[in-house]
Tab-separated table of C-alpha atoms and ligand atoms in Angstrom:
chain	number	residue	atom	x	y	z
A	1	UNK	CA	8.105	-5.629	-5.798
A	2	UNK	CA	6.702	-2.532	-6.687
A	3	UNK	CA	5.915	-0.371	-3.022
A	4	UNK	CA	3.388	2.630	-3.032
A	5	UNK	CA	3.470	5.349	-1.146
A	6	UNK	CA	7.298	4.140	0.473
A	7	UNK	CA	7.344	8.259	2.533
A	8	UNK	CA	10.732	8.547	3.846
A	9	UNK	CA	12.164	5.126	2.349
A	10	UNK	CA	12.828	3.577	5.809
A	11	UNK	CA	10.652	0.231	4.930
A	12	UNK	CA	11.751	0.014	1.506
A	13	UNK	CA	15.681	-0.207	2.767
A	14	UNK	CA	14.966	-2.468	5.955
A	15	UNK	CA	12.741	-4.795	3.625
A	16	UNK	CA	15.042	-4.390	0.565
A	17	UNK	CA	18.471	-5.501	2.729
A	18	UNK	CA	16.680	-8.525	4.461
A	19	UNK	CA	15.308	-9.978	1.055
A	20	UNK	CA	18.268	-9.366	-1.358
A	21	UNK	CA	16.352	-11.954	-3.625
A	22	UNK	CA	13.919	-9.184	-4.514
A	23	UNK	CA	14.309	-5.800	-6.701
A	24	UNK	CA	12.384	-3.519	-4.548
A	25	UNK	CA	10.848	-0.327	-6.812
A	26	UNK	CA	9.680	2.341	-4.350
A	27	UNK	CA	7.473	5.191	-5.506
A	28	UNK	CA	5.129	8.109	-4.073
A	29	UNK	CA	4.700	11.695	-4.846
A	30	UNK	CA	7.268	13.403	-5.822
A	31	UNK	CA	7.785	15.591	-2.858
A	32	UNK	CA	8.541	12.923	-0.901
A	33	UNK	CA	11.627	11.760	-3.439
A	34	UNK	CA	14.291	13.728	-2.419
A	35	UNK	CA	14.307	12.567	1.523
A	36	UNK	CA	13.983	9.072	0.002
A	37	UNK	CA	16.904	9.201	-2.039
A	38	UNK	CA	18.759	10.003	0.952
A	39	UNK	CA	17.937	6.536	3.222
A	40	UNK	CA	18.417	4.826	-0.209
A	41	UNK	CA	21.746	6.599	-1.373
A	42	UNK	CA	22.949	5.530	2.167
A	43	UNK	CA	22.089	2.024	2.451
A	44	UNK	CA	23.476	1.415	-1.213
A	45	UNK	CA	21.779	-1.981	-2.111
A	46	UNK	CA	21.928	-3.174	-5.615
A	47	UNK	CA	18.118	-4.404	-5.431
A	48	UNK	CA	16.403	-0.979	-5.103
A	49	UNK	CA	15.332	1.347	-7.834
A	50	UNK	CA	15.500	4.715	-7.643
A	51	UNK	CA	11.564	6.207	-6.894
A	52	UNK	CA	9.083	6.295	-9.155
A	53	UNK	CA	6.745	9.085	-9.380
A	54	UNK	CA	3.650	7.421	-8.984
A	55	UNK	CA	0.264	9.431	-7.768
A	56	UNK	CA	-2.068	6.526	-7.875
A	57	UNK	CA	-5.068	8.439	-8.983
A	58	UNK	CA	-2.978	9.507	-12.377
A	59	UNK	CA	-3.665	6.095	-14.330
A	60	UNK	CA	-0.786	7.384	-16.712
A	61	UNK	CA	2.151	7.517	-13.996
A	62	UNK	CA	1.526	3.830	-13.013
A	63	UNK	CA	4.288	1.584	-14.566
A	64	UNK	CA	4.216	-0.439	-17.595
A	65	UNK	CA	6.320	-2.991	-16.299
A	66	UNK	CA	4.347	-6.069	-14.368
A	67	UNK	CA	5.035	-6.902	-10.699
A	68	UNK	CA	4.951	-10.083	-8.824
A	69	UNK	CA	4.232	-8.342	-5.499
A	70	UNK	CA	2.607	-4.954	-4.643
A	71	UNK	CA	3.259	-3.680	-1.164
A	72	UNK	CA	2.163	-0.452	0.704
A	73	UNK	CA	2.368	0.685	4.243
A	74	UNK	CA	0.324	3.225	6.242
A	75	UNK	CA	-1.357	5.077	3.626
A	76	UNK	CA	-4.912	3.969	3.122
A	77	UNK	CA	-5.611	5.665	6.079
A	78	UNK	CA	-3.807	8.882	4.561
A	79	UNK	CA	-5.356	8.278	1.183
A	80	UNK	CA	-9.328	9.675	0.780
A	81	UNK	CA	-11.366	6.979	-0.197
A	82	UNK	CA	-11.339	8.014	-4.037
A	83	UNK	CA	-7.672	7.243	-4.420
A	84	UNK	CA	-7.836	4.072	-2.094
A	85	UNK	CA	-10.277	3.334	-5.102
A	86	UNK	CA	-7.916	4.199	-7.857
A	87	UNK	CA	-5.399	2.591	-6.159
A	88	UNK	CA	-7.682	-1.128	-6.053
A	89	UNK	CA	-8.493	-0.078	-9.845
A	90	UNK	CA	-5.136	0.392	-10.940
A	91	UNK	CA	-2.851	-1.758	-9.207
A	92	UNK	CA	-3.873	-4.486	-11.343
A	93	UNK	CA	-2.812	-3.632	-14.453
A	94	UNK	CA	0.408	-3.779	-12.983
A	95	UNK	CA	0.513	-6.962	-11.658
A	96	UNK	CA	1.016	-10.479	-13.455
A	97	UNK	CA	-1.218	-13.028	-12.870
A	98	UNK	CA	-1.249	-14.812	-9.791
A	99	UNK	CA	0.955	-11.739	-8.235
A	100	UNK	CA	0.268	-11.193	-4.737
A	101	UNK	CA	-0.430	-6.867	-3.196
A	102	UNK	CA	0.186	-6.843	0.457
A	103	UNK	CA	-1.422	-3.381	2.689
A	104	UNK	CA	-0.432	-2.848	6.370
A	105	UNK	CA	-1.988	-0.681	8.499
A	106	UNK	CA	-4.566	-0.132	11.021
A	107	UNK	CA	-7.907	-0.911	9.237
A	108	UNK	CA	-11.878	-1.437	10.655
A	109	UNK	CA	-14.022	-4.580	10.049
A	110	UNK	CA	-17.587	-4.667	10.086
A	111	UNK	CA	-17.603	-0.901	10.873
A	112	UNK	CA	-15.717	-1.867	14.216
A	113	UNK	CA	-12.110	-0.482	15.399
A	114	UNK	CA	-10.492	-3.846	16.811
A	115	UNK	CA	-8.737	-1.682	19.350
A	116	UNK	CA	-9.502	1.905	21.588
A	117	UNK	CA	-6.225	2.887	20.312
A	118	UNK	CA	-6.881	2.601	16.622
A	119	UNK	CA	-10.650	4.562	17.281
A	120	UNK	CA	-8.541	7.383	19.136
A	121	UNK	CA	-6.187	7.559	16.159
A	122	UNK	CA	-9.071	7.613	13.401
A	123	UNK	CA	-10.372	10.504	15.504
A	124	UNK	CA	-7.063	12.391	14.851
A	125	UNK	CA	-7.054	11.373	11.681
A	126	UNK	CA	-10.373	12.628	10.583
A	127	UNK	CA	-9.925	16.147	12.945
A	128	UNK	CA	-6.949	17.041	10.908
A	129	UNK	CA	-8.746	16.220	7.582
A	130	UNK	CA	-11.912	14.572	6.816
A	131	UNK	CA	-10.724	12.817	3.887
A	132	UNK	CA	-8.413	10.733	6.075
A	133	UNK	CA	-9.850	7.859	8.034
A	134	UNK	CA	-9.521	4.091	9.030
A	135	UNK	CA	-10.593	2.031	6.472
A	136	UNK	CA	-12.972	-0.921	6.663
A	137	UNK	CA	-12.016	-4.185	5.641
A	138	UNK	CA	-15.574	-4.735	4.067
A	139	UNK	CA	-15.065	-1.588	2.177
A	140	UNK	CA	-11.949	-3.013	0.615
A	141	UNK	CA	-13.720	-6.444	-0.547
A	142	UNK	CA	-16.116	-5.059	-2.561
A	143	UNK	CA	-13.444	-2.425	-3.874
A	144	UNK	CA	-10.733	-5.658	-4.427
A	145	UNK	CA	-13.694	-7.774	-6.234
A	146	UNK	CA	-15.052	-4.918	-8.697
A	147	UNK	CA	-11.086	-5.163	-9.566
A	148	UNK	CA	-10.561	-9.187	-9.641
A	149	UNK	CA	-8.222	-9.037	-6.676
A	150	UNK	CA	-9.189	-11.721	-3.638
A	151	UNK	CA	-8.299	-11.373	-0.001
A	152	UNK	CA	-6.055	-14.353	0.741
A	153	UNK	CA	-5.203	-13.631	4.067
A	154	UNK	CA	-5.735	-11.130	6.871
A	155	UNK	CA	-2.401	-11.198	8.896
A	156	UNK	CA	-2.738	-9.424	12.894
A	157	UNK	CA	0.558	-7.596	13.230
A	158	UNK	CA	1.353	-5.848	16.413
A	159	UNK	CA	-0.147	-3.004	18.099
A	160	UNK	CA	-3.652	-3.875	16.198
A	161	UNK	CA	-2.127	-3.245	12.618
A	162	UNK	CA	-2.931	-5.932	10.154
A	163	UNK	CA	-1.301	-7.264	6.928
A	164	UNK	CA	-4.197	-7.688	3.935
A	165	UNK	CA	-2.964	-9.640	1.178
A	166	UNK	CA	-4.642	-9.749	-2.064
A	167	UNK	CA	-4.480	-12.039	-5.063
A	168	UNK	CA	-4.996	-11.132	-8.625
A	169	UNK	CA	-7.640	-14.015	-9.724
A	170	UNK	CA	-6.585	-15.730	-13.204
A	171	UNK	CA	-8.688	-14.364	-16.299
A	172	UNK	CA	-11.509	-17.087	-16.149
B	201	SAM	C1	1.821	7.806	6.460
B	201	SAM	S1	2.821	7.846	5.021
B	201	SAM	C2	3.438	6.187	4.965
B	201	SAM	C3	4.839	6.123	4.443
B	201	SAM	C4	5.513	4.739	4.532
B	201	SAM	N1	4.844	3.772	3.704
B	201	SAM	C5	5.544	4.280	5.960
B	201	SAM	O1	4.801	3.370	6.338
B	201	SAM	O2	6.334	4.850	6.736
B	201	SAM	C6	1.625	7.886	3.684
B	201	SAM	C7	2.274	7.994	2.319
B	201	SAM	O3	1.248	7.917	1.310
B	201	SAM	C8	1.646	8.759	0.254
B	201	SAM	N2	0.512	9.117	-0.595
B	201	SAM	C9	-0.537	9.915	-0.298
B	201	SAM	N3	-1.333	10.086	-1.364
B	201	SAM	C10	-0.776	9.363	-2.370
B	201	SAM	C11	-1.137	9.142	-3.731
B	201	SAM	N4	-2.211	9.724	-4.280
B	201	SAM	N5	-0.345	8.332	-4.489
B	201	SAM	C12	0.758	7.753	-3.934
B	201	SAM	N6	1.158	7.928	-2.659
B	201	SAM	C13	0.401	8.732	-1.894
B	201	SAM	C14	2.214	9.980	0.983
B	201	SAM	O4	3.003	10.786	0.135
B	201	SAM	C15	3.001	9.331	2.117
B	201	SAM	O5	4.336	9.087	1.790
């Protein structure tokens, strides 16, 4: 599993130590590395790497190594909408086959908030910088099928978050 954007490293430890079956690789920016390290060092679990430096608009920092699973929390809302587009570009070229990228968050569909919560916190959002925003689930489509990735399921978490999960398609 290859996570992008894992911030302070709190998913990638609670996710990491309730699926010991799966090496967890967390990355982000490198600012972000050394408060990671720290949740990390403490929870010492065999199946996490340490963080990659991965800015997902730098086509040369993303891995060589393939994935069978992508995930990434929170920051497509944090991302502007050129990097959310790097980020569908590039992710599969690190993914085999078949592999599977899973995106939580808050996200729009048809143009429409699904809650007055998430439109008050896209307002925020977009008052502290423009480039942040809610994302539309439309939006993503056309970004995911320019990159032969397919929206297998749209997952309603709590408090109007959703899990998207994306397929690579097979090379036809
Ligand atoms: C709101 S935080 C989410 C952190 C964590 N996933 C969570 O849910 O708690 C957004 C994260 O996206 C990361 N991020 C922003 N731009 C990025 C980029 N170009 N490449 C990789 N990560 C980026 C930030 O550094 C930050 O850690």
């Amino acid at each position: 599993m290859l996570e992008i954007g894992s911030g302070t490293g709190q998913h990638t430890v609670m996710f990491a130590k309730a699926l010991p079956g799966i090496h967890w690789q967390p990355s982000d920016l490198p600012a972000t590395h050394s408060g990671m390290r720290a949740w990390i060092n403490e929870a010492e679990l065999a199946n996490v790497g340490d963080p990659l430096a991965l800015d997902v608009n730098k086509k040369q920092e993303w891995p060589r190594q393939q994935f069978d699973l992508i995930y990434s929390a929170n920051t497509l809302h944090i991302m502007p909408k050129t990097t959310v587009a790097a980020l569908f570009a590039l992710a599969p070229s690190v993914m085999r086959p078949g592999a599977s990228m899973f995106i939580y968050g808050p996200f729009k569909e048809n143009g429409q908030h699904s809650s007055d919560s998430n439109r008050t916190f896209d307002a925020c959002l977009r008052a502290t910088d423009p480039v942040h925003g809610i994302r539309d689930i439309n939006w993503l489509k056309r970004l995911a099928s320019d990159a032969r990735l397919h929206l297998i399921e749209n997952i309603a978490m709590p408090n109007n978050n959703c899990l998207l999960v994306w397929q690579r398609m097979e090379a036809s």
